[in-house]
């Protein structure tokens, strides 16, 4: 029989439904430490439902006392993901830990400063060594106080082409309600993050849950986020013609779940799933024949309308995970999942959809995450904030 492949990386994940924060923190840390087989926990990710927000300091203290991770990062979420479950409407805590020998971890916290000149981000680590190989970023942010466009601009300026994965904290309904964790401190705003660099592969899968419909068009006249013409014809005329060509079922779906995909790499010979950045259609003007979308669009870009439903989202996640697995010989050893709070049981009609699909495609690896108010992940080599998306980080040994 072939010998078992040895790895220097080790991952573990644990879940607790204990309502007491100290008991929950101690339980998940104890179980994760056991499954790490007493290896050093270099990175620990802690996610918790909103029931623990007011006592998050106690939760963090209990985890650190039981495990003493080298770096602890985390946040609150609409629900938590762990242990093969998606716990959407009950109190739960999940802890994901990783032993990462030789991997450099650079933690940081960003906050937004506003003045008469605009918005700037402060808190970038001055000690960050850009001579290291390209890092990967894990980002967790408060949606009420963090301008993500400025965050992505900062990353692009300081670490061009470095991928970022993560999500916006959830559970809160106003600024100050959410919680972000970095080591022993708990914050109610801003962004916490870590840059990882070294002998570790972090492969990202961003499943936007849509399928393309109709033809592709070139944007021939546009202004900011408004498309005036598609391939020389008013955009609204193109949209009306597409709608008329759809089946009754698709027309019904399009009335509430029609989106547009913008090609991110025009140099490709063909465009497939993963090549489009999917954005919302947010309005139309009957007089001008223009349509507005939820992002800036430029003339010369290729676009295609998309539909989103449960079947399309399931198919997209399966295809994206299968394609990722086919590209890499090294199997995933651990995973983090950031799923939109608009997915889950509400979209699919059954629980545990995304983690079950991940298990089917990637194996039964230690997995954790949370339901987010927005998902962070790269498309076409650039980082974006998404909606209705499953943004997944797969951790493995580097490919040879």
mmCIF file with all atom_site columns, N, CA and C in Angstrom, residues 44-103:
data_model
loop_
_atom_site.group_PDB
_atom_site.id
_atom_site.type_symbol
_atom_site.label_atom_id
_atom_site.label_alt_id
_atom_site.label_comp_id
_atom_site.label_asym_id
_atom_site.label_entity_id
_atom_site.label_seq_id
_atom_site.pdbx_PDB_ins_code
_atom_site.Cartn_x
_atom_site.Cartn_y
_atom_site.Cartn_z
_atom_site.occupancy
_atom_site.B_iso_or_equiv
_atom_site.pdbx_formal_charge
_atom_site.auth_seq_id
_atom_site.auth_comp_id
_atom_site.auth_asym_id
_atom_site.auth_atom_id
_atom_site.pdbx_PDB_model_num
ATOM 1   N N  . UNK A 1 44  ? -5.464  31.374 14.676 1.00 0.00 ? 44  UNK A N  1
ATOM 2   C CA . UNK A 1 44  ? -6.779  30.940 15.152 1.00 0.00 ? 44  UNK A CA 1
ATOM 3   C C  . UNK A 1 44  ? -7.814  31.959 14.692 1.00 0.00 ? 44  UNK A C  1
ATOM 4   N N  . UNK A 1 45  ? -8.903  31.465 14.098 1.00 0.00 ? 45  UNK A N  1
ATOM 5   C CA . UNK A 1 45  ? -9.989  32.313 13.614 1.00 0.00 ? 45  UNK A CA 1
ATOM 6   C C  . UNK A 1 45  ? -11.247 32.006 14.421 1.00 0.00 ? 45  UNK A C  1
ATOM 7   N N  . UNK A 1 46  ? -11.790 33.030 15.065 1.00 0.00 ? 46  UNK A N  1
ATOM 8   C CA . UNK A 1 46  ? -12.931 32.878 15.963 1.00 0.00 ? 46  UNK A CA 1
ATOM 9   C C  . UNK A 1 46  ? -14.135 33.619 15.386 1.00 0.00 ? 46  UNK A C  1
ATOM 10  N N  . UNK A 1 47  ? -15.227 32.897 15.169 1.00 0.00 ? 47  UNK A N  1
ATOM 11  C CA . UNK A 1 47  ? -16.454 33.494 14.648 1.00 0.00 ? 47  UNK A CA 1
ATOM 12  C C  . UNK A 1 47  ? -17.607 33.156 15.584 1.00 0.00 ? 47  UNK A C  1
ATOM 13  N N  . UNK A 1 48  ? -18.472 34.128 15.824 1.00 0.00 ? 48  UNK A N  1
ATOM 14  C CA . UNK A 1 48  ? -19.534 33.922 16.805 1.00 0.00 ? 48  UNK A CA 1
ATOM 15  C C  . UNK A 1 48  ? -20.792 34.669 16.384 1.00 0.00 ? 48  UNK A C  1
ATOM 16  N N  . UNK A 1 49  ? -21.939 34.115 16.772 1.00 0.00 ? 49  UNK A N  1
ATOM 17  C CA . UNK A 1 49  ? -23.230 34.715 16.453 1.00 0.00 ? 49  UNK A CA 1
ATOM 18  C C  . UNK A 1 49  ? -23.456 35.945 17.329 1.00 0.00 ? 49  UNK A C  1
ATOM 19  N N  . UNK A 1 50  ? -24.437 36.799 16.972 1.00 0.00 ? 50  UNK A N  1
ATOM 20  C CA . UNK A 1 50  ? -24.602 38.076 17.676 1.00 0.00 ? 50  UNK A CA 1
ATOM 21  C C  . UNK A 1 50  ? -24.962 37.939 19.151 1.00 0.00 ? 50  UNK A C  1
ATOM 22  N N  . UNK A 1 51  ? -25.408 36.772 19.580 1.00 0.00 ? 51  UNK A N  1
ATOM 23  C CA . UNK A 1 51  ? -25.742 36.589 20.997 1.00 0.00 ? 51  UNK A CA 1
ATOM 24  C C  . UNK A 1 51  ? -24.525 36.774 21.913 1.00 0.00 ? 51  UNK A C  1
ATOM 25  N N  . UNK A 1 52  ? -23.304 36.665 21.345 1.00 0.00 ? 52  UNK A N  1
ATOM 26  C CA . UNK A 1 52  ? -22.088 36.769 22.138 1.00 0.00 ? 52  UNK A CA 1
ATOM 27  C C  . UNK A 1 52  ? -21.414 38.135 22.022 1.00 0.00 ? 52  UNK A C  1
ATOM 28  N N  . UNK A 1 53  ? -22.016 39.065 21.291 1.00 0.00 ? 53  UNK A N  1
ATOM 29  C CA . UNK A 1 53  ? -21.349 40.342 21.035 1.00 0.00 ? 53  UNK A CA 1
ATOM 30  C C  . UNK A 1 53  ? -21.048 41.103 22.325 1.00 0.00 ? 53  UNK A C  1
ATOM 31  N N  . UNK A 1 54  ? -22.007 41.161 23.237 1.00 0.00 ? 54  UNK A N  1
ATOM 32  C CA . UNK A 1 54  ? -21.816 41.946 24.451 1.00 0.00 ? 54  UNK A CA 1
ATOM 33  C C  . UNK A 1 54  ? -20.785 41.323 25.389 1.00 0.00 ? 54  UNK A C  1
ATOM 34  N N  . UNK A 1 55  ? -20.539 40.047 25.254 1.00 0.00 ? 55  UNK A N  1
ATOM 35  C CA . UNK A 1 55  ? -19.564 39.379 26.131 1.00 0.00 ? 55  UNK A CA 1
ATOM 36  C C  . UNK A 1 55  ? -18.394 38.828 25.324 1.00 0.00 ? 55  UNK A C  1
ATOM 37  N N  . UNK A 1 56  ? -18.088 39.481 24.207 1.00 0.00 ? 56  UNK A N  1
ATOM 38  C CA . UNK A 1 56  ? -17.018 38.984 23.329 1.00 0.00 ? 56  UNK A CA 1
ATOM 39  C C  . UNK A 1 56  ? -15.667 38.972 24.029 1.00 0.00 ? 56  UNK A C  1
ATOM 40  N N  . UNK A 1 57  ? -15.425 39.939 24.919 1.00 0.00 ? 57  UNK A N  1
ATOM 41  C CA . UNK A 1 57  ? -14.143 39.964 25.633 1.00 0.00 ? 57  UNK A CA 1
ATOM 42  C C  . UNK A 1 57  ? -13.954 38.695 26.461 1.00 0.00 ? 57  UNK A C  1
ATOM 43  N N  . UNK A 1 58  ? -15.019 38.242 27.105 1.00 0.00 ? 58  UNK A N  1
ATOM 44  C CA . UNK A 1 58  ? -14.931 37.012 27.893 1.00 0.00 ? 58  UNK A CA 1
ATOM 45  C C  . UNK A 1 58  ? -14.684 35.805 26.994 1.00 0.00 ? 58  UNK A C  1
ATOM 46  N N  . UNK A 1 59  ? -15.327 35.783 25.839 1.00 0.00 ? 59  UNK A N  1
ATOM 47  C CA . UNK A 1 59  ? -15.137 34.697 24.881 1.00 0.00 ? 59  UNK A CA 1
ATOM 48  C C  . UNK A 1 59  ? -13.682 34.628 24.427 1.00 0.00 ? 59  UNK A C  1
ATOM 49  N N  . UNK A 1 60  ? -13.132 35.782 24.066 1.00 0.00 ? 60  UNK A N  1
ATOM 50  C CA . UNK A 1 60  ? -11.742 35.844 23.598 1.00 0.00 ? 60  UNK A CA 1
ATOM 51  C C  . UNK A 1 60  ? -10.776 35.450 24.712 1.00 0.00 ? 60  UNK A C  1
ATOM 52  N N  . UNK A 1 61  ? -11.015 35.935 25.893 1.00 0.00 ? 61  UNK A N  1
ATOM 53  C CA . UNK A 1 61  ? -10.143 35.612 27.024 1.00 0.00 ? 61  UNK A CA 1
ATOM 54  C C  . UNK A 1 61  ? -10.116 34.109 27.284 1.00 0.00 ? 61  UNK A C  1
ATOM 55  N N  . UNK A 1 62  ? -11.275 33.462 27.185 1.00 0.00 ? 62  UNK A N  1
ATOM 56  C CA . UNK A 1 62  ? -11.335 32.023 27.425 1.00 0.00 ? 62  UNK A CA 1
ATOM 57  C C  . UNK A 1 62  ? -10.573 31.244 26.361 1.00 0.00 ? 62  UNK A C  1
ATOM 58  N N  . UNK A 1 63  ? -10.691 31.655 25.121 1.00 0.00 ? 63  UNK A N  1
ATOM 59  C CA . UNK A 1 63  ? -9.955  30.981 24.041 1.00 0.00 ? 63  UNK A CA 1
ATOM 60  C C  . UNK A 1 63  ? -8.458  31.125 24.246 1.00 0.00 ? 63  UNK A C  1
ATOM 61  N N  . UNK A 1 64  ? -8.014  32.334 24.518 1.00 0.00 ? 64  UNK A N  1
ATOM 62  C CA . UNK A 1 64  ? -6.571  32.574 24.683 1.00 0.00 ? 64  UNK A CA 1
ATOM 63  C C  . UNK A 1 64  ? -6.018  31.855 25.910 1.00 0.00 ? 64  UNK A C  1
ATOM 64  N N  . UNK A 1 65  ? -6.805  31.756 26.958 1.00 0.00 ? 65  UNK A N  1
ATOM 65  C CA . UNK A 1 65  ? -6.343  31.070 28.169 1.00 0.00 ? 65  UNK A CA 1
ATOM 66  C C  . UNK A 1 65  ? -6.182  29.577 27.925 1.00 0.00 ? 65  UNK A C  1
ATOM 67  N N  . UNK A 1 66  ? -7.113  28.988 27.173 1.00 0.00 ? 66  UNK A N  1
ATOM 68  C CA . UNK A 1 66  ? -7.079  27.545 26.931 1.00 0.00 ? 66  UNK A CA 1
ATOM 69  C C  . UNK A 1 66  ? -6.062  27.154 25.874 1.00 0.00 ? 66  UNK A C  1
ATOM 70  N N  . UNK A 1 67  ? -5.811  28.033 24.876 1.00 0.00 ? 67  UNK A N  1
ATOM 71  C CA . UNK A 1 67  ? -5.012  27.623 23.718 1.00 0.00 ? 67  UNK A CA 1
ATOM 72  C C  . UNK A 1 67  ? -3.738  28.431 23.511 1.00 0.00 ? 67  UNK A C  1
ATOM 73  N N  . UNK A 1 68  ? -3.723  29.717 23.815 1.00 0.00 ? 68  UNK A N  1
ATOM 74  C CA . UNK A 1 68  ? -2.576  30.605 23.585 1.00 0.00 ? 68  UNK A CA 1
ATOM 75  C C  . UNK A 1 68  ? -2.123  30.598 22.127 1.00 0.00 ? 68  UNK A C  1
ATOM 76  N N  . UNK A 1 69  ? -3.005  30.939 21.192 1.00 0.00 ? 69  UNK A N  1
ATOM 77  C CA . UNK A 1 69  ? -2.591  30.963 19.790 1.00 0.00 ? 69  UNK A CA 1
ATOM 78  C C  . UNK A 1 69  ? -1.604  32.084 19.528 1.00 0.00 ? 69  UNK A C  1
ATOM 79  N N  . UNK A 1 70  ? -0.762  31.866 18.544 1.00 0.00 ? 70  UNK A N  1
ATOM 80  C CA . UNK A 1 70  ? 0.204   32.897 18.148 1.00 0.00 ? 70  UNK A CA 1
ATOM 81  C C  . UNK A 1 70  ? -0.515  34.153 17.651 1.00 0.00 ? 70  UNK A C  1
ATOM 82  N N  . UNK A 1 71  ? -1.612  33.983 16.911 1.00 0.00 ? 71  UNK A N  1
ATOM 83  C CA . UNK A 1 71  ? -2.428  35.100 16.450 1.00 0.00 ? 71  UNK A CA 1
ATOM 84  C C  . UNK A 1 71  ? -3.884  34.680 16.449 1.00 0.00 ? 71  UNK A C  1
ATOM 85  N N  . UNK A 1 72  ? -4.731  35.507 17.046 1.00 0.00 ? 72  UNK A N  1
ATOM 86  C CA . UNK A 1 72  ? -6.164  35.265 17.057 1.00 0.00 ? 72  UNK A CA 1
ATOM 87  C C  . UNK A 1 72  ? -6.855  36.398 16.318 1.00 0.00 ? 72  UNK A C  1
ATOM 88  N N  . UNK A 1 73  ? -7.724  36.040 15.374 1.00 0.00 ? 73  UNK A N  1
ATOM 89  C CA . UNK A 1 73  ? -8.474  37.020 14.605 1.00 0.00 ? 73  UNK A CA 1
ATOM 90  C C  . UNK A 1 73  ? -9.903  36.498 14.474 1.00 0.00 ? 73  UNK A C  1
ATOM 91  N N  . UNK A 1 74  ? -10.880 37.396 14.394 1.00 0.00 ? 74  UNK A N  1
ATOM 92  C CA . UNK A 1 74  ? -12.245 36.916 14.275 1.00 0.00 ? 74  UNK A CA 1
ATOM 93  C C  . UNK A 1 74  ? -13.250 38.048 14.245 1.00 0.00 ? 74  UNK A C  1
ATOM 94  N N  . UNK A 1 75  ? -14.528 37.683 14.242 1.00 0.00 ? 75  UNK A N  1
ATOM 95  C CA . UNK A 1 75  ? -15.595 38.676 14.215 1.00 0.00 ? 75  UNK A CA 1
ATOM 96  C C  . UNK A 1 75  ? -16.935 38.008 14.501 1.00 0.00 ? 75  UNK A C  1
ATOM 97  N N  . UNK A 1 76  ? -17.950 38.838 14.689 1.00 0.00 ? 76  UNK A N  1
ATOM 98  C CA . UNK A 1 76  ? -19.322 38.354 14.795 1.00 0.00 ? 76  UNK A CA 1
ATOM 99  C C  . UNK A 1 76  ? -19.914 38.174 13.410 1.00 0.00 ? 76  UNK A C  1
ATOM 100 N N  . UNK A 1 77  ? -20.926 37.306 13.306 1.00 0.00 ? 77  UNK A N  1
ATOM 101 C CA . UNK A 1 77  ? -21.584 37.061 12.031 1.00 0.00 ? 77  UNK A CA 1
ATOM 102 C C  . UNK A 1 77  ? -23.073 36.853 12.227 1.00 0.00 ? 77  UNK A C  1
ATOM 103 N N  . UNK A 1 78  ? -23.805 36.939 11.122 1.00 0.00 ? 78  UNK A N  1
ATOM 104 C CA . UNK A 1 78  ? -25.240 36.645 11.170 1.00 0.00 ? 78  UNK A CA 1
ATOM 105 C C  . UNK A 1 78  ? -25.489 35.223 11.659 1.00 0.00 ? 78  UNK A C  1
ATOM 106 N N  . UNK A 1 79  ? -24.582 34.339 11.338 1.00 0.00 ? 79  UNK A N  1
ATOM 107 C CA . UNK A 1 79  ? -24.584 32.958 11.783 1.00 0.00 ? 79  UNK A CA 1
ATOM 108 C C  . UNK A 1 79  ? -23.180 32.439 11.630 1.00 0.00 ? 79  UNK A C  1
ATOM 109 N N  . UNK A 1 80  ? -22.918 31.235 12.114 1.00 0.00 ? 80  UNK A N  1
ATOM 110 C CA . UNK A 1 80  ? -21.569 30.690 12.022 1.00 0.00 ? 80  UNK A CA 1
ATOM 111 C C  . UNK A 1 80  ? -21.570 29.382 11.236 1.00 0.00 ? 80  UNK A C  1
ATOM 112 N N  . UNK A 1 81  ? -20.406 29.067 10.710 1.00 0.00 ? 81  UNK A N  1
ATOM 113 C CA . UNK A 1 81  ? -20.195 27.868 9.904  1.00 0.00 ? 81  UNK A CA 1
ATOM 114 C C  . UNK A 1 81  ? -19.069 27.070 10.552 1.00 0.00 ? 81  UNK A C  1
ATOM 115 N N  . UNK A 1 82  ? -19.317 25.802 10.827 1.00 0.00 ? 82  UNK A N  1
ATOM 116 C CA . UNK A 1 82  ? -18.279 24.977 11.421 1.00 0.00 ? 82  UNK A CA 1
ATOM 117 C C  . UNK A 1 82  ? -18.784 23.583 11.703 1.00 0.00 ? 82  UNK A C  1
ATOM 118 N N  . UNK A 1 83  ? -17.865 22.644 11.741 1.00 0.00 ? 83  UNK A N  1
ATOM 119 C CA . UNK A 1 83  ? -18.235 21.268 12.042 1.00 0.00 ? 83  UNK A CA 1
ATOM 120 C C  . UNK A 1 83  ? -19.181 20.666 11.023 1.00 0.00 ? 83  UNK A C  1
ATOM 121 N N  . UNK A 1 84  ? -19.097 21.122 9.780  1.00 0.00 ? 84  UNK A N  1
ATOM 122 C CA . UNK A 1 84  ? -19.989 20.608 8.744  1.00 0.00 ? 84  UNK A CA 1
ATOM 123 C C  . UNK A 1 84  ? -21.387 21.172 8.805  1.00 0.00 ? 84  UNK A C  1
ATOM 124 N N  . UNK A 1 85  ? -21.600 22.187 9.657  1.00 0.00 ? 85  UNK A N  1
ATOM 125 C CA . UNK A 1 85  ? -22.917 22.780 9.824  1.00 0.00 ? 85  UNK A CA 1
ATOM 126 C C  . UNK A 1 85  ? -22.905 24.262 9.475  1.00 0.00 ? 85  UNK A C  1
ATOM 127 N N  . UNK A 1 86  ? -24.074 24.764 9.059  1.00 0.00 ? 86  UNK A N  1
ATOM 128 C CA . UNK A 1 86  ? -24.305 26.191 8.930  1.00 0.00 ? 86  UNK A CA 1
ATOM 129 C C  . UNK A 1 86  ? -25.388 26.537 9.955  1.00 0.00 ? 86  UNK A C  1
ATOM 130 N N  . UNK A 1 87  ? -24.976 27.208 11.014 1.00 0.00 ? 87  UNK A N  1
ATOM 131 C CA . UNK A 1 87  ? -25.879 27.503 12.126 1.00 0.00 ? 87  UNK A CA 1
ATOM 132 C C  . UNK A 1 87  ? -26.360 28.935 11.957 1.00 0.00 ? 87  UNK A C  1
ATOM 133 N N  . UNK A 1 88  ? -27.579 29.079 11.440 1.00 0.00 ? 88  UNK A N  1
ATOM 134 C CA . UNK A 1 88  ? -28.051 30.384 10.982 1.00 0.00 ? 88  UNK A CA 1
ATOM 135 C C  . UNK A 1 88  ? -28.862 31.151 12.022 1.00 0.00 ? 88  UNK A C  1
ATOM 136 N N  . UNK A 1 89  ? -29.559 30.500 12.886 1.00 0.00 ? 89  UNK A N  1
ATOM 137 C CA . UNK A 1 89  ? -30.507 31.208 13.743 1.00 0.00 ? 89  UNK A CA 1
ATOM 138 C C  . UNK A 1 89  ? -30.388 30.840 15.214 1.00 0.00 ? 89  UNK A C  1
ATOM 139 N N  . UNK A 1 90  ? -29.267 30.289 15.613 1.00 0.00 ? 90  UNK A N  1
ATOM 140 C CA . UNK A 1 90  ? -29.068 29.895 17.008 1.00 0.00 ? 90  UNK A CA 1
ATOM 141 C C  . UNK A 1 90  ? -27.708 30.392 17.479 1.00 0.00 ? 90  UNK A C  1
ATOM 142 N N  . UNK A 1 91  ? -27.561 30.507 18.775 1.00 0.00 ? 91  UNK A N  1
ATOM 143 C CA . UNK A 1 91  ? -26.293 30.931 19.354 1.00 0.00 ? 91  UNK A CA 1
ATOM 144 C C  . UNK A 1 91  ? -25.236 29.849 19.134 1.00 0.00 ? 91  UNK A C  1
ATOM 145 N N  . UNK A 1 92  ? -24.087 30.249 18.593 1.00 0.00 ? 92  UNK A N  1
ATOM 146 C CA . UNK A 1 92  ? -23.012 29.290 18.349 1.00 0.00 ? 92  UNK A CA 1
ATOM 147 C C  . UNK A 1 92  ? -21.689 30.030 18.177 1.00 0.00 ? 92  UNK A C  1
ATOM 148 N N  . UNK A 1 93  ? -20.614 29.321 18.508 1.00 0.00 ? 93  UNK A N  1
ATOM 149 C CA . UNK A 1 93  ? -19.245 29.816 18.361 1.00 0.00 ? 93  UNK A CA 1
ATOM 150 C C  . UNK A 1 93  ? -18.457 28.767 17.607 1.00 0.00 ? 93  UNK A C  1
ATOM 151 N N  . UNK A 1 94  ? -17.623 29.196 16.677 1.00 0.00 ? 94  UNK A N  1
ATOM 152 C CA . UNK A 1 94  ? -16.737 28.258 15.990 1.00 0.00 ? 94  UNK A CA 1
ATOM 153 C C  . UNK A 1 94  ? -15.313 28.795 16.027 1.00 0.00 ? 94  UNK A C  1
ATOM 154 N N  . UNK A 1 95  ? -14.371 27.885 16.191 1.00 0.00 ? 95  UNK A N  1
ATOM 155 C CA . UNK A 1 95  ? -12.949 28.232 16.231 1.00 0.00 ? 95  UNK A CA 1
ATOM 156 C C  . UNK A 1 95  ? -12.210 27.358 15.230 1.00 0.00 ? 95  UNK A C  1
ATOM 157 N N  . UNK A 1 96  ? -11.451 27.997 14.352 1.00 0.00 ? 96  UNK A N  1
ATOM 158 C CA . UNK A 1 96  ? -10.654 27.317 13.328 1.00 0.00 ? 96  UNK A CA 1
ATOM 159 C C  . UNK A 1 96  ? -9.197  27.620 13.617 1.00 0.00 ? 96  UNK A C  1
ATOM 160 N N  . UNK A 1 97  ? -8.380  26.591 13.695 1.00 0.00 ? 97  UNK A N  1
ATOM 161 C CA . UNK A 1 97  ? -6.980  26.789 14.056 1.00 0.00 ? 97  UNK A CA 1
ATOM 162 C C  . UNK A 1 97  ? -6.072  26.129 13.039 1.00 0.00 ? 97  UNK A C  1
ATOM 163 N N  . UNK A 1 98  ? -4.865  26.695 12.918 1.00 0.00 ? 98  UNK A N  1
ATOM 164 C CA . UNK A 1 98  ? -3.905  26.191 11.933 1.00 0.00 ? 98  UNK A CA 1
ATOM 165 C C  . UNK A 1 98  ? -2.496  26.236 12.502 1.00 0.00 ? 98  UNK A C  1
ATOM 166 N N  . UNK A 1 99  ? -1.790  25.126 12.357 1.00 0.00 ? 99  UNK A N  1
ATOM 167 C CA . UNK A 1 99  ? -0.365  25.084 12.648 1.00 0.00 ? 99  UNK A CA 1
ATOM 168 C C  . UNK A 1 99  ? 0.372   25.296 11.334 1.00 0.00 ? 99  UNK A C  1
ATOM 169 N N  . UNK A 1 100 ? 1.101   26.399 11.243 1.00 0.00 ? 100 UNK A N  1
ATOM 170 C CA . UNK A 1 100 ? 1.685   26.840 9.966  1.00 0.00 ? 100 UNK A CA 1
ATOM 171 C C  . UNK A 1 100 ? 3.187   27.080 10.126 1.00 0.00 ? 100 UNK A C  1
ATOM 172 N N  . UNK A 1 101 ? 3.984   26.022 10.243 1.00 0.00 ? 101 UNK A N  1
ATOM 173 C CA . UNK A 1 101 ? 5.421   26.204 10.436 1.00 0.00 ? 101 UNK A CA 1
ATOM 174 C C  . UNK A 1 101 ? 6.054   27.011 9.305  1.00 0.00 ? 101 UNK A C  1
ATOM 175 N N  . UNK A 1 102 ? 6.827   28.013 9.653  1.00 0.00 ? 102 UNK A N  1
ATOM 176 C CA . UNK A 1 102 ? 7.550   28.811 8.674  1.00 0.00 ? 102 UNK A CA 1
ATOM 177 C C  . UNK A 1 102 ? 6.739   29.896 7.999  1.00 0.00 ? 102 UNK A C  1
ATOM 178 N N  . UNK A 1 103 ? 5.452   29.990 8.293  1.00 0.00 ? 103 UNK A N  1
ATOM 179 C CA . UNK A 1 103 ? 4.601   30.997 7.656  1.00 0.00 ? 103 UNK A CA 1
ATOM 180 C C  . UNK A 1 103 ? 4.655   32.292 8.460  1.00 0.00 ? 103 UNK A C  1
#
